[in-house]
């Protein structure tokens, strides 16, 4: 049966997080389709992975026999994360926008799994794996909006997941999530509600579609 790698990075728990709410909906549908399947789950807010260090980085370009004990230990932690990505038949990531970018915890995970000659390079080891990113944000950064130029989440993840890791990337974007909480955005609440509804519908549909594709 298929294996799903599910990663959440929101600092907020449960339904207080838009990205977590939508990844949970995707996962529920996925598990309904794959009751005997495997889910590898990482909550990067509750259990952050180490930020990349000189030892972890340099070990990737040093022969095993030449590594220091510190390099070997740091590299082993990277390999564990890399192997989880390589094992996955599909990847689900919650990536809220914080200060125009992804959470630092998610960036740390990416820095660990990007390894030239293995996950990156001419033949990336996870190439073609479908990845669904729930890219929630408090406002709107869509083309044509006043803050279009501040959109560094989708642009960055497109470069990393598609351009470097060779994954099959798809986004679900719940936006205007601050509208119900910010009086200055009250007129945008209907747009927020529509965006939220579409996000849940898309998550359910994509989970079913992906499950069927992998089962074929």
XYZ file of C-alpha atoms in Angstrom, residues 10-123:
114
model
C 2.301 25.882 11.410
C 3.108 27.285 14.840
C -0.600 27.108 15.708
C -2.284 23.865 16.800
C -5.301 22.076 15.357
C -8.144 24.117 13.926
C -6.428 27.358 14.961
C -4.243 26.744 11.912
C -5.701 26.982 8.423
C -2.928 24.898 6.891
C -3.282 22.158 9.523
C -7.055 22.058 9.050
C -6.689 21.493 5.312
C -3.843 18.962 5.586
C -5.993 17.072 8.106
C -8.873 16.964 5.600
C -6.540 15.663 2.891
C -5.107 13.034 5.215
C -8.549 11.829 6.378
C -9.587 11.239 2.784
C -6.259 9.615 1.973
C -6.579 7.194 4.902
C -10.131 6.319 3.878
C -8.733 5.307 0.487
C -5.665 3.566 1.986
C -6.801 2.026 5.319
C -3.810 -0.333 5.246
C -1.376 2.301 4.075
C 1.415 4.046 5.952
C 1.600 7.667 7.047
C 4.929 9.163 8.097
C 4.082 12.275 10.096
C 6.319 15.142 11.112
C 5.103 18.123 13.112
C 7.955 20.574 12.626
C 6.549 23.025 15.171
C 6.310 20.451 17.971
C 9.474 18.560 16.972
C 11.692 20.759 14.800
C 14.518 19.157 12.878
C 18.031 20.566 13.382
C 18.988 23.557 11.310
C 21.743 22.685 8.878
C 25.228 22.865 10.386
C 28.701 22.905 8.891
C 29.171 19.275 9.957
C 25.863 18.165 8.411
C 26.586 20.063 5.198
C 30.213 19.085 4.706
C 29.532 15.418 5.506
C 27.483 15.189 2.334
C 30.625 15.870 0.310
C 33.021 13.789 2.386
C 33.637 10.061 2.004
C 32.253 8.071 4.966
C 35.770 6.963 5.940
C 36.916 10.560 6.136
C 34.086 11.956 8.259
C 34.604 13.095 11.810
C 32.322 11.636 14.508
C 30.434 14.941 14.509
C 29.964 14.807 10.746
C 28.779 11.200 10.885
C 26.185 11.949 13.566
C 24.904 15.048 11.790
C 24.731 13.277 8.441
C 22.842 10.322 9.917
C 20.089 12.735 10.991
C 19.933 14.122 7.438
C 19.781 10.641 5.919
C 16.791 9.732 8.080
C 14.839 12.688 6.680
C 15.988 11.952 3.141
C 14.933 8.303 3.397
C 11.462 9.344 4.570
C 11.113 11.478 1.437
C 12.404 8.686 -0.788
C 10.018 6.128 0.767
C 6.968 8.308 0.173
C 4.579 7.668 -2.684
C 3.090 11.106 -2.029
C 4.006 14.117 0.102
C 1.615 16.489 1.892
C 3.005 19.727 3.350
C 1.365 22.506 5.333
C 3.253 25.705 4.517
C 1.697 28.837 6.014
C 3.123 32.213 5.028
C 5.002 33.912 7.863
C 6.403 37.356 7.078
C 6.124 36.659 3.339
C 8.016 33.347 3.490
C 7.759 29.764 4.775
C 8.296 28.951 8.470
C 11.946 28.538 9.438
C 11.170 25.005 10.607
C 10.136 24.007 7.086
C 13.207 25.706 5.638
C 15.350 23.643 8.037
C 13.709 20.436 6.788
C 14.354 21.438 3.179
C 17.992 22.289 3.907
C 18.441 18.800 5.349
C 16.790 16.851 2.524
C 18.434 18.773 -0.331
C 21.554 16.746 -1.070
C 23.376 17.182 -4.378
C 24.064 13.839 -5.990
C 21.124 12.169 -4.256
C 17.889 14.136 -3.916
C 19.182 16.926 -6.167
C 21.154 16.777 -9.407
C 20.675 15.093 -12.759
C 18.563 12.197 -11.408
